[in-house]
Coordinates of C-alpha atoms in Angstrom, one line a residue:
Chain O
M117 CA -4.8 13.7 65.1
K118 CA -6.9 11.4 63.1
N119 CA -6.6 11.0 59.7
V120 CA -10.1 8.7 58.8
A121 CA -13.1 9.6 60.0
Y122 CA -16.4 7.2 59.3
R123 CA -19.8 9.3 58.6
W124 CA -23.7 7.3 59.2
N125 CA -25.1 7.0 55.9
T126 CA -28.4 8.9 56.1
F127 CA -28.8 9.9 52.2
Q128 CA -31.5 8.9 50.1
L129 CA -30.4 7.2 46.8
Y130 CA -31.6 10.0 44.8
D131 CA -31.2 13.0 47.0
Y132 CA -27.8 13.6 44.4
R133 CA -28.0 17.7 45.2
G134 CA -27.2 16.0 49.1
V135 CA -24.9 14.2 48.3
E136 CA -22.6 16.5 46.4
D137 CA -23.3 19.4 49.1
H138 CA -22.5 17.3 52.2
L139 CA -19.2 16.3 50.2
S140 CA -18.2 19.7 48.7
A141 CA -18.8 20.8 52.6
M142 CA -16.4 18.1 53.4
A143 CA -13.7 18.9 51.7
A144 CA -13.8 22.5 52.1
Q145 CA -13.6 21.7 56.0
G146 CA -10.5 19.1 55.1
W147 CA -12.1 15.6 54.2
R148 CA -12.6 13.7 51.5
L149 CA -14.6 10.5 50.7
E150 CA -13.0 7.3 50.4
K151 CA -15.2 5.1 50.7
A152 CA -19.1 5.1 50.8
G153 CA -20.4 1.7 52.7
N154 CA -23.8 0.6 53.0
T155 CA -24.2 2.1 56.5
F156 CA -21.1 4.1 57.2
W157 CA -19.1 6.7 54.9
K158 CA -15.4 6.9 55.0
Y159 CA -13.4 10.2 55.0
R160 CA -9.4 10.8 54.6
R161 CA -8.3 14.1 55.5
A162 CA -7.0 16.5 53.0
D163 CA -6.2 19.8 52.7
P164 CA -9.1 22.0 52.8
A165 CA -10.4 22.8 49.3
P166 CA -12.8 24.0 46.9
V167 CA -14.0 21.2 45.4
R168 CA -17.2 20.2 43.2
Y169 CA -18.4 16.7 43.7
A170 CA -20.9 15.7 41.3
V171 CA -23.5 12.4 41.4
T172 CA -24.6 10.6 37.9
Y173 CA -26.3 7.1 38.0
N174 CA -25.5 3.9 35.9
A175 CA -28.4 1.6 36.6
G176 CA -26.1 -1.6 35.9
A177 CA -23.9 -0.9 38.6
S178 CA -24.4 -3.7 41.7
Q179 CA -22.3 -4.7 44.8
F180 CA -22.1 -7.8 43.1
N181 CA -20.4 -7.0 40.4
P182 CA -16.5 -8.2 40.5
G183 CA -15.8 -4.9 39.8
P184 CA -16.5 -1.8 37.4
T185 CA -18.9 -2.8 34.7
E186 CA -18.0 -1.7 30.9
G187 CA -20.7 0.7 31.1
Q188 CA -19.1 2.3 34.1
E189 CA -15.9 2.3 33.0
S190 CA -17.0 3.8 29.6
L191 CA -19.0 6.4 31.5
E192 CA -15.5 7.2 33.8
E193 CA -13.8 7.7 30.8
L194 CA -15.3 10.2 29.9
C195 CA -15.9 11.9 32.9
N196 CA -12.0 12.1 32.8
A197 CA -12.3 13.6 29.7
A198 CA -14.8 16.2 31.1
G199 CA -11.9 17.5 34.1
W200 CA -13.9 14.7 36.7
T201 CA -12.4 12.3 38.9
K202 CA -13.9 9.4 40.3
A203 CA -14.1 9.6 43.9
C204 CA -16.0 6.2 44.6
D205 CA -19.3 4.4 44.0
W206 CA -22.4 3.7 46.4
F207 CA -25.1 1.2 44.4
Q208 CA -26.1 2.7 41.6
M209 CA -25.1 6.1 42.7
Q210 CA -21.3 7.0 41.3
I211 CA -19.8 9.9 42.8
F212 CA -16.8 12.0 40.9
S213 CA -15.0 15.3 42.1
T214 CA -13.1 18.1 40.4
E215 CA -11.3 21.1 41.8
D216 CA -12.3 22.7 38.1
P217 CA -14.6 25.3 38.5
A218 CA -15.1 25.7 35.1
A219 CA -15.3 21.7 34.5
V220 CA -19.0 20.8 32.3
P221 CA -21.7 19.8 34.5
L222 CA -22.4 16.0 34.6
E223 CA -25.7 15.8 33.9
T224 CA -26.9 18.6 30.8
D225 CA -30.1 17.0 30.5
E226 CA -33.0 16.7 33.8
V227 CA -35.3 14.6 31.6
L228 CA -32.5 12.0 31.4
R229 CA -31.1 12.8 35.0
L230 CA -34.9 12.0 36.2
Q231 CA -34.8 8.9 34.1
N232 CA -31.7 7.4 35.5
I233 CA -32.6 7.9 38.8
H234 CA -35.6 6.4 38.7
R235 CA -33.9 3.3 37.0
S236 CA -31.7 3.1 39.6
M237 CA -34.1 3.4 42.1
R238 CA -36.4 0.6 40.9
K239 CA -32.9 -1.8 41.0
N240 CA -32.1 -1.8 44.8
F241 CA -33.8 0.7 47.1
L242 CA -37.8 0.7 45.7
P243 CA -38.1 -2.9 46.2
A244 CA -36.0 -3.4 48.9
N245 CA -37.9 -0.6 50.8
L246 CA -41.2 -2.2 49.4
V247 CA -40.4 -5.6 50.8
L248 CA -39.6 -3.9 54.6
L249 CA -42.8 -2.4 54.1
L250 CA -44.7 -5.7 53.2
I251 CA -43.1 -7.2 55.6
G252 CA -43.9 -4.7 58.5
L253 CA -47.5 -4.9 57.6
W254 CA -47.2 -8.5 58.1
M255 CA -45.8 -8.7 61.3
S256 CA -47.7 -5.4 62.9
S257 CA -51.0 -7.0 61.5
S258 CA -51.4 -8.9 64.6
L259 CA -51.2 -5.4 66.7
V260 CA -53.9 -3.6 64.2
Y261 CA -56.0 -6.4 64.3
S262 CA -56.3 -6.1 68.0
L263 CA -56.5 -2.5 68.7
V264 CA -58.8 -2.3 66.1
S265 CA -61.0 -5.3 67.1
G266 CA -60.5 -4.0 70.7
N267 CA -59.4 -7.8 71.7
I268 CA -57.9 -6.3 75.2
L269 CA -56.4 -10.4 75.5
R270 CA -54.9 -10.5 72.3
L271 CA -53.5 -7.0 72.2
F272 CA -51.8 -7.3 76.3
S273 CA -51.0 -11.2 75.4
S274 CA -46.9 -10.9 75.2
N275 CA -44.6 -8.3 75.7
A276 CA -43.3 -9.1 72.4
H277 CA -46.9 -8.9 70.5
L278 CA -47.1 -5.7 71.9
F279 CA -43.7 -4.3 71.5
S280 CA -42.7 -6.0 68.5
G281 CA -46.2 -4.9 66.7
A282 CA -45.3 -1.4 67.9
L283 CA -41.5 -1.7 66.9
F284 CA -43.1 -2.9 63.2
L285 CA -45.7 0.0 63.2
L286 CA -42.8 2.1 63.1
V287 CA -41.4 0.2 60.5
V288 CA -44.2 0.7 58.1
L289 CA -44.8 4.3 59.0
L290 CA -40.9 4.8 57.9
E291 CA -41.5 2.8 54.6
L292 CA -44.4 4.5 53.7
Y293 CA -42.4 7.9 54.7
T294 CA -39.8 7.3 52.5
L295 CA -41.3 5.2 49.7
L296 CA -44.5 8.2 49.3
H297 CA -41.7 10.9 50.0
Y298 CA -39.6 9.5 46.8
Y299 CA -42.5 8.9 44.6
H300 CA -43.9 13.3 45.5
W301 CA -40.3 14.1 44.6
R302 CA -39.9 12.4 41.6
K303 CA -43.9 14.4 40.4
Q304 CA -42.7 17.5 41.2
S305 CA -39.6 16.9 39.3
R306 CA -41.7 15.8 36.5
R307 CA -43.9 18.8 36.5
S308 CA -40.2 21.1 37.1
I309 CA -39.0 19.8 34.1
E310 CA -41.9 19.9 32.1
E311 CA -41.7 23.8 32.8
G312 CA -38.0 23.4 31.9
G313 CA -36.9 23.3 35.4
T314 CA -34.8 21.0 37.1
C315 CA -35.4 18.0 39.1
V316 CA -36.9 19.8 42.9
P317 CA -34.2 20.0 45.8
I318 CA -34.7 17.9 48.7
N319 CA -35.2 19.0 51.9
T320 CA -31.7 16.8 53.1
R321 CA -31.6 17.9 56.7
A322 CA -35.5 17.6 57.2
Y323 CA -35.6 14.0 55.9
Q324 CA -32.1 12.9 57.6
R325 CA -33.6 14.6 61.4
L326 CA -37.0 12.2 60.4
N327 CA -35.3 9.5 59.9
R328 CA -33.4 9.1 62.6
S329 CA -36.1 10.1 64.7
G330 CA -37.7 7.1 63.1
L331 CA -34.6 5.1 63.8
V332 CA -34.2 6.4 67.7
L333 CA -37.8 5.4 68.4
V334 CA -37.2 2.3 67.1
G335 CA -34.4 2.1 69.9
I336 CA -37.0 3.4 72.4
V337 CA -38.8 0.7 72.0
S338 CA -36.8 -1.8 71.8
A339 CA -35.4 -0.6 75.1
L340 CA -39.1 -0.5 76.7
Y341 CA -39.9 -3.8 75.6
L342 CA -36.3 -4.9 77.4
L343 CA -37.2 -3.6 80.2
A344 CA -41.2 -4.6 80.3
E345 CA -39.7 -8.4 80.3
L346 CA -36.5 -7.5 83.1
L347 CA -39.5 -6.2 85.5
G348 CA -42.0 -8.9 84.3
G349 CA -39.7 -11.6 85.6
G350 CA -39.2 -12.6 82.0
R351 CA -35.4 -13.1 81.8
G352 CA -35.2 -15.4 79.4
Y353 CA -37.1 -12.9 76.7
A354 CA -34.7 -10.7 77.0
L355 CA -32.3 -12.2 76.7
F356 CA -33.2 -14.3 73.8
F357 CA -34.5 -10.4 72.3
L358 CA -30.9 -9.6 73.5
A359 CA -29.4 -12.7 71.4
Y360 CA -31.9 -12.5 68.6
I361 CA -30.6 -8.5 67.9
L362 CA -26.4 -9.6 68.3
Q363 CA -27.4 -12.5 66.0
F364 CA -28.8 -10.3 63.3
I365 CA -26.0 -7.6 63.2
L366 CA -23.8 -10.7 63.1
L367 CA -25.6 -11.9 60.2
V368 CA -25.8 -8.9 58.6
F369 CA -21.9 -8.2 58.4
L370 CA -21.1 -12.0 57.6
V371 CA -23.7 -11.9 54.6
R372 CA -21.9 -8.5 53.6
R373 CA -18.3 -9.9 54.2
T374 CA -18.9 -12.8 51.7
T375 CA -20.0 -10.6 49.1
A376 CA -17.2 -8.4 49.5
A377 CA -15.0 -11.3 49.7
L378 CA -16.5 -12.9 46.4
R379 CA -16.0 -9.8 44.9
K380 CA -12.1 -9.7 45.9
R381 CA -12.3 -13.1 44.1
K382 CA -13.7 -12.1 41.1
A383 CA -16.4 -14.0 41.2
S384 CA -19.3 -13.4 38.6
K385 CA -22.1 -11.2 40.0
G386 CA -24.4 -14.1 39.3
V387 CA -22.6 -16.4 41.5
N388 CA -22.3 -13.6 44.2
M389 CA -25.7 -13.1 44.4
A390 CA -26.5 -17.0 44.4
V391 CA -23.7 -17.6 46.8
T392 CA -24.6 -14.3 49.5
L393 CA -28.0 -15.3 49.1
A394 CA -27.4 -19.4 49.9
V395 CA -25.0 -18.3 52.8
D396 CA -27.8 -15.9 54.5
F397 CA -30.6 -18.5 54.2
I398 CA -28.6 -21.0 56.0
L399 CA -26.8 -18.7 58.5
A400 CA -30.0 -17.6 59.6
F401 CA -31.3 -21.1 59.8
A402 CA -28.2 -22.0 61.7
L403 CA -28.4 -19.2 64.1
I404 CA -32.1 -18.5 64.8
G405 CA -32.7 -22.6 65.3
G406 CA -29.5 -22.8 67.3
L407 CA -30.9 -19.4 69.3
T408 CA -33.8 -21.3 69.6
F409 CA -33.1 -24.6 70.6
C410 CA -30.6 -23.3 73.1
A411 CA -33.7 -20.7 74.7
I412 CA -35.5 -24.2 74.6
R413 CA -33.1 -26.6 76.1
F414 CA -31.6 -23.9 78.8
G415 CA -35.5 -23.5 79.8
W416 CA -35.3 -19.3 79.3
F417 CA -38.9 -19.0 78.3
S418 CA -40.1 -21.8 81.2
G419 CA -37.2 -21.1 83.9
G420 CA -35.4 -24.7 82.9
S421 CA -37.5 -28.0 83.0
G422 CA -34.8 -29.4 85.1
E423 CA -33.9 -33.2 85.6
T424 CA -36.4 -35.7 85.6
Y425 CA -36.8 -39.4 85.4
T426 CA -39.7 -41.7 84.2
Y427 CA -42.1 -43.9 86.9
Q428 CA -45.0 -46.2 86.2
N429 CA -44.2 -44.8 82.0
V430 CA -44.6 -41.5 83.5
E431 CA -41.8 -38.4 84.1
F432 CA -41.6 -36.8 87.2
D433 CA -39.5 -34.4 88.3
V434 CA -36.0 -34.8 90.0
H435 CA -36.2 -31.6 91.7
P436 CA -39.4 -30.0 92.2
R437 CA -39.7 -26.5 91.7
E438 CA -40.4 -24.4 95.0
D439 CA -41.4 -21.4 93.5
V440 CA -45.2 -22.5 93.2
P441 CA -47.4 -20.1 94.9
L442 CA -50.0 -22.9 95.5
T443 CA -49.2 -26.8 95.3
L444 CA -51.4 -30.1 95.6
S445 CA -49.6 -30.5 98.6
D446 CA -50.9 -27.3 100.1
L447 CA -54.2 -28.2 99.1
T448 CA -54.5 -32.0 100.5
G449 CA -52.1 -31.8 103.2
E450 CA -49.8 -34.5 102.0
P451 CA -46.8 -35.3 100.8
Y452 CA -46.2 -36.6 97.3
E453 CA -42.8 -38.0 96.1
H454 CA -43.3 -38.2 92.7
V455 CA -44.5 -34.3 91.5
R456 CA -44.2 -32.8 88.3
R457 CA -44.8 -29.0 88.3
S458 CA -44.5 -26.1 85.1
C459 CA -44.5 -22.9 85.6
R460 CA -44.4 -20.2 82.8
R461 CA -44.2 -16.7 82.9
E462 CA -46.4 -15.3 79.8
G463 CA -49.2 -11.6 79.3
S464 CA -47.3 -8.8 79.1
I465 CA -46.4 -5.3 81.6
L466 CA -50.0 -3.8 81.1
L467 CA -51.6 -8.1 81.6
P468 CA -49.4 -10.8 83.8
E469 CA -50.2 -13.8 83.2
W470 CA -48.8 -16.8 84.8
S471 CA -50.1 -20.3 84.8
Y472 CA -49.0 -23.6 86.9
W473 CA -49.8 -27.0 86.3
E474 CA -48.9 -30.3 88.9
T475 CA -49.0 -33.7 88.3
A476 CA -48.3 -36.0 91.6
L477 CA -48.5 -39.8 91.9
E478 CA -51.2 -40.5 94.7
N479 CA -49.8 -42.2 97.4
G480 CA -52.1 -45.2 97.8
P481 CA -52.6 -47.6 95.4
E482 CA -56.4 -47.5 93.7
E483 CA -58.8 -50.3 93.6
D484 CA -56.9 -51.8 90.9
G485 CA -53.8 -51.8 92.3
W486 CA -52.6 -48.6 90.6
P487 CA -52.3 -45.8 92.6
G488 CA -53.9 -43.1 91.0
S489 CA -52.7 -39.4 89.6
L490 CA -53.9 -35.8 90.7
H491 CA -53.7 -32.7 88.5
L492 CA -54.0 -29.2 89.5
S493 CA -53.5 -26.2 87.4
Y494 CA -54.1 -23.0 87.6
T495 CA -53.4 -19.2 85.5
V496 CA -53.5 -16.4 86.9
Y497 CA -54.1 -12.7 84.9
I498 CA -53.3 -9.7 86.5
P499 CA -55.0 -6.6 84.7
R500 CA -52.7 -3.4 85.4
F501 CA -54.7 -0.8 85.0
Q502 CA -58.7 -1.6 86.1
W503 CA -60.1 0.2 83.3
F504 CA -59.7 -3.0 81.0
Y505 CA -60.4 -5.9 84.2
D506 CA -63.7 -6.3 83.3
D507 CA -62.5 -6.4 79.1
V508 CA -60.4 -9.6 80.2
A509 CA -62.9 -10.9 82.5
E510 CA -65.5 -11.3 79.6
E511 CA -62.5 -12.2 77.0
L512 CA -61.7 -15.0 78.8
L513 CA -64.8 -16.4 80.0
E514 CA -66.0 -16.0 76.1
D515 CA -62.9 -17.5 74.9
A516 CA -63.7 -20.5 77.5
V517 CA -66.6 -22.0 76.0
P518 CA -65.3 -23.8 72.7
R519 CA -67.6 -23.1 70.3
S520 CA -67.8 -27.0 69.8
S521 CA -69.1 -29.0 66.6
Y522 CA -69.2 -32.0 68.3
G523 CA -72.6 -31.4 70.3
I524 CA -70.6 -30.5 73.3
G525 CA -71.9 -28.3 75.4
Y526 CA -69.7 -26.1 77.7
A527 CA -70.7 -23.3 79.7
Y528 CA -70.1 -21.1 82.5
V529 CA -72.5 -20.7 85.3
S530 CA -72.1 -17.8 87.9
E531 CA -72.2 -19.8 92.0
D532 CA -71.6 -17.8 95.1
P533 CA -68.1 -15.9 95.3
A534 CA -68.3 -15.5 99.2
P535 CA -66.6 -18.8 100.1
W536 CA -63.9 -18.4 97.6
G537 CA -63.9 -14.7 99.2
A538 CA -63.7 -13.6 95.4
E539 CA -66.1 -11.0 93.9
A540 CA -67.3 -12.9 91.5
V541 CA -67.3 -17.1 90.1
Y542 CA -67.7 -18.9 87.1
R543 CA -67.8 -22.7 86.9
R544 CA -67.5 -24.6 84.6
W545 CA -70.5 -26.9 83.1
L546 CA -70.4 -29.7 80.8
D547 CA -73.6 -31.1 79.2
G548 CA -75.7 -29.7 81.9
S549 CA -73.2 -30.7 84.7
P550 CA -70.6 -28.6 86.9
I551 CA -67.0 -29.8 86.2
N552 CA -63.8 -29.3 88.8
S553 CA -63.2 -25.8 86.7
W554 CA -63.8 -22.2 87.7
F555 CA -62.6 -19.1 86.7
L556 CA -62.2 -16.6 90.1
C557 CA -62.2 -12.5 89.9
F558 CA -60.3 -11.3 92.8
P559 CA -60.2 -7.3 93.1
D560 CA -57.2 -7.0 91.3
R561 CA -56.7 -10.3 88.9
I562 CA -58.7 -13.1 87.4
T563 CA -57.9 -16.7 88.3
S564 CA -58.7 -19.7 85.9
L565 CA -58.4 -23.3 88.2
S566 CA -58.4 -26.8 87.2
M567 CA -58.2 -29.6 89.9
D568 CA -59.5 -32.9 89.7
W569 CA -61.9 -32.6 93.2
E570 CA -64.3 -29.9 94.6
P571 CA -62.0 -28.0 96.8
T572 CA -63.3 -28.0 100.5
A573 CA -64.2 -24.2 102.1
R574 CA -60.9 -24.7 103.4
E575 CA -58.8 -25.4 100.8
K576 CA -61.4 -22.6 99.0
A577 CA -60.1 -20.1 101.5
L578 CA -56.4 -21.4 100.8
I579 CA -56.7 -21.0 96.9
Q580 CA -57.9 -17.4 98.0
S581 CA -54.8 -16.7 100.2
R582 CA -52.9 -17.3 97.4
L583 CA -54.0 -17.1 94.2
G584 CA -56.5 -14.3 95.1
S585 CA -53.5 -11.7 95.7
E586 CA -49.7 -10.6 95.8
T587 CA -48.0 -13.2 98.6
Chain S
M99 CA -42.5 13.9 29.2
A100 CA -44.3 10.9 27.9
R101 CA -43.9 11.6 24.5
E102 CA -42.6 8.2 22.3
K103 CA -38.6 8.1 22.6
F104 CA -36.9 10.3 20.1
Q105 CA -39.9 11.3 18.2
T106 CA -38.5 14.1 18.2
L107 CA -34.4 15.0 19.6
T108 CA -33.3 17.3 22.4
E109 CA -30.4 19.8 21.3
P110 CA -27.7 17.3 22.2
M111 CA -29.9 14.0 21.0
F112 CA -29.3 15.9 17.6
Y113 CA -26.1 16.5 17.4
I114 CA -25.1 13.5 19.0
L115 CA -25.8 12.0 16.1
L116 CA -24.9 14.9 13.7
T117 CA -21.0 14.2 14.9
L118 CA -21.7 10.6 14.6
R119 CA -22.1 10.7 11.0
E120 CA -17.9 10.2 11.0
E121 CA -16.8 7.6 13.8
R122 CA -16.4 9.5 17.1
C123 CA -15.3 8.1 20.7
G124 CA -17.6 10.1 23.3
T125 CA -14.5 12.2 24.2
D126 CA -14.2 13.8 21.0
I127 CA -18.1 14.1 20.5
M128 CA -18.1 16.4 23.9
T129 CA -15.2 18.1 22.0
R130 CA -17.0 18.6 18.4
V131 CA -20.3 19.1 20.3
S132 CA -18.6 22.2 21.9
A133 CA -16.8 23.4 19.1
L134 CA -19.5 23.2 16.8
T135 CA -21.7 25.0 18.4
H136 CA -19.5 27.7 20.0
G137 CA -19.8 26.3 23.9
R138 CA -23.9 27.0 23.6
V139 CA -24.5 23.6 23.8
G140 CA -22.8 22.2 26.6
L141 CA -23.1 17.9 26.6
G142 CA -22.5 16.6 30.2
P143 CA -20.4 13.4 30.6
G144 CA -23.6 11.6 32.5
T145 CA -25.8 12.4 29.5
L146 CA -23.6 11.9 27.2
Y147 CA -23.1 8.5 28.1
N148 CA -26.4 8.0 29.1
L149 CA -27.6 8.8 25.6
L150 CA -25.0 6.7 23.7
D151 CA -26.9 4.2 25.8
S152 CA -30.3 4.4 24.5
F153 CA -29.1 5.1 21.4
Q154 CA -27.6 1.9 20.9
Q155 CA -30.4 0.0 22.1
A156 CA -32.3 1.8 19.7
G157 CA -30.6 0.8 16.8
M158 CA -29.3 4.6 16.2
I159 CA -26.1 4.1 16.2
R160 CA -23.3 1.1 16.8
E161 CA -20.3 0.9 18.3
T162 CA -17.2 0.7 15.9
S163 CA -14.3 -0.6 17.7
V164 CA -13.0 -0.3 21.7
S165 CA -9.8 0.4 23.0
G166 CA -9.2 0.0 25.9
R167 CA -11.7 2.0 28.2
K168 CA -12.0 3.7 24.8
R169 CA -15.4 3.1 22.6
S170 CA -15.9 4.8 19.1
Y171 CA -19.3 4.9 17.7
L172 CA -20.8 5.7 14.3
I173 CA -25.0 6.0 13.1
T174 CA -26.8 4.1 11.4
D175 CA -29.4 3.7 9.2
K176 CA -31.8 4.5 11.4
G177 CA -30.0 6.9 13.4
R178 CA -29.4 9.1 9.8
E179 CA -33.6 8.4 9.1
T180 CA -34.5 9.8 12.3
L181 CA -31.8 13.1 12.4
R182 CA -33.1 13.6 8.7
A183 CA -36.9 13.6 10.2
E184 CA -35.7 15.7 13.1
Y185 CA -34.0 18.5 10.2
L186 CA -37.3 18.0 8.5
R187 CA -39.1 18.9 11.4
L188 CA -37.3 21.9 12.1
L189 CA -37.0 23.2 8.4
A190 CA -40.7 23.0 9.3
L191 CA -40.9 24.7 12.2
T192 CA -39.0 27.3 10.9
G193 CA -40.8 27.5 7.6
D194 CA -44.6 28.4 9.7
Y195 CA -42.5 31.2 11.6
K196 CA -41.6 32.8 8.0
T197 CA -44.5 32.4 7.6
C198 CA -46.5 34.3 10.0
A199 CA -43.7 36.6 11.4
G200 CA -41.8 36.9 8.3
E201 CA -38.5 38.2 8.6
E202 CA -39.4 41.1 9.9
D203 CA -39.2 40.5 13.4
L204 CA -35.3 39.7 13.0
K205 CA -34.2 42.7 11.8

């Protein structure tokens, strides 16, 4: 039979009634609170008994203090004299218990109780929730802007943008609810006290249900993000996200252990806060920096840069990648000895975006004795739903024409799509002359193509067969 | 609730100051207030702690001795003045009651 039980704590600091009722109910079932941690509360088995729990607040209490403050000790002394025993504390909340049904309540003045709760809330919970709200607003601002402005390209620019935006939007809603709930409770309680009543009760269960639902939703959105990355071939992004979450948990664990260790060593509050903050800062930089370094070094996002060598002052691949739908060799029919290829999978599950880029050294020397180089690059956009295909095409054309301040005139001019086997084709013009850059609109995808020469009819047909549909 | 702090005193405030005309620790205050009011005014330890802290910050009481966790307090001149003002306010209230209702409602 287990003698220790843990429960996930979803109480709000100001919900003293909820905590009191919960702990009394647990005691009646034979479980006494032993430790109130940040995330989990620990209970120890005891004989079931009608134990009364009561909560009071001490705004001077802090998790960074080396031990109980003089104020906490004085409070405990007074409570002991009134028949109450300290169970434990949770931030500024001081939890006491008694088996004496006639013991005088801890709080006998509701005005003071409310003032005290607010002082305690201002110490930790309100600033922490406000910071989370601001972070959420900042992190979701791009998604909100995309939604409001109807910018499809930006909205679906990456799974991370789409899902992290949704995730932080959820955080914003949860934080807003938390803050508004507290201030509404406080206002109602003030009114009730002015009319001779007490602080108003909170519907603890409903509030906890909502809080848990919010967290479950956060979990669902995270899982959807992982799924979207895995389905879209973005294993590197999924790996990065998983590692990031694990690192975040590790960071929180290490920071809390630092605070606890310093408390044990009786470090002063100031020293504890400073060291904890420094450890938090350094670890966050080290862990996230290390992770980002690994991701870049091992090519989590680009699929690996591979081994390279330098020839004619240019870097080339020792083993050029083969998973490329269209290469310079495919187009010209010539094999090249020195090649550099790169591939990037971007976009989101709703608008995947695959970018390829290749440089090859021409086999024969040019007139000046040096071999020239050939370039090919293309990006394939695949709108998963037809209803936003036109918007994507329109935005791509708009974005591709830079608003130059140097008098250079870019434009996209429509040309005959038939040779390309496309539905529409737009060629880029620079200062009144066409250049070798096109937007090719195929039935289910849009391809942006740039190369060093104007393709022949055979090459256009090859481009259509390789880039115009799923191969 | 937005009244000026200690402009008027609640019952617990009044009795705490009253009992601190003699040096007392928190436990003694609770016992004394209960005895003085025959249990009518219950003074919770949480409320007492906060009021002692507020009174001390306002300079209405001072700490006289500390013995372990036990702290003793005594009213200051400012506290006496506040207590006296409250007493006069209560007298004024009872005076007004007598003027308007006389003693007949009490019979």
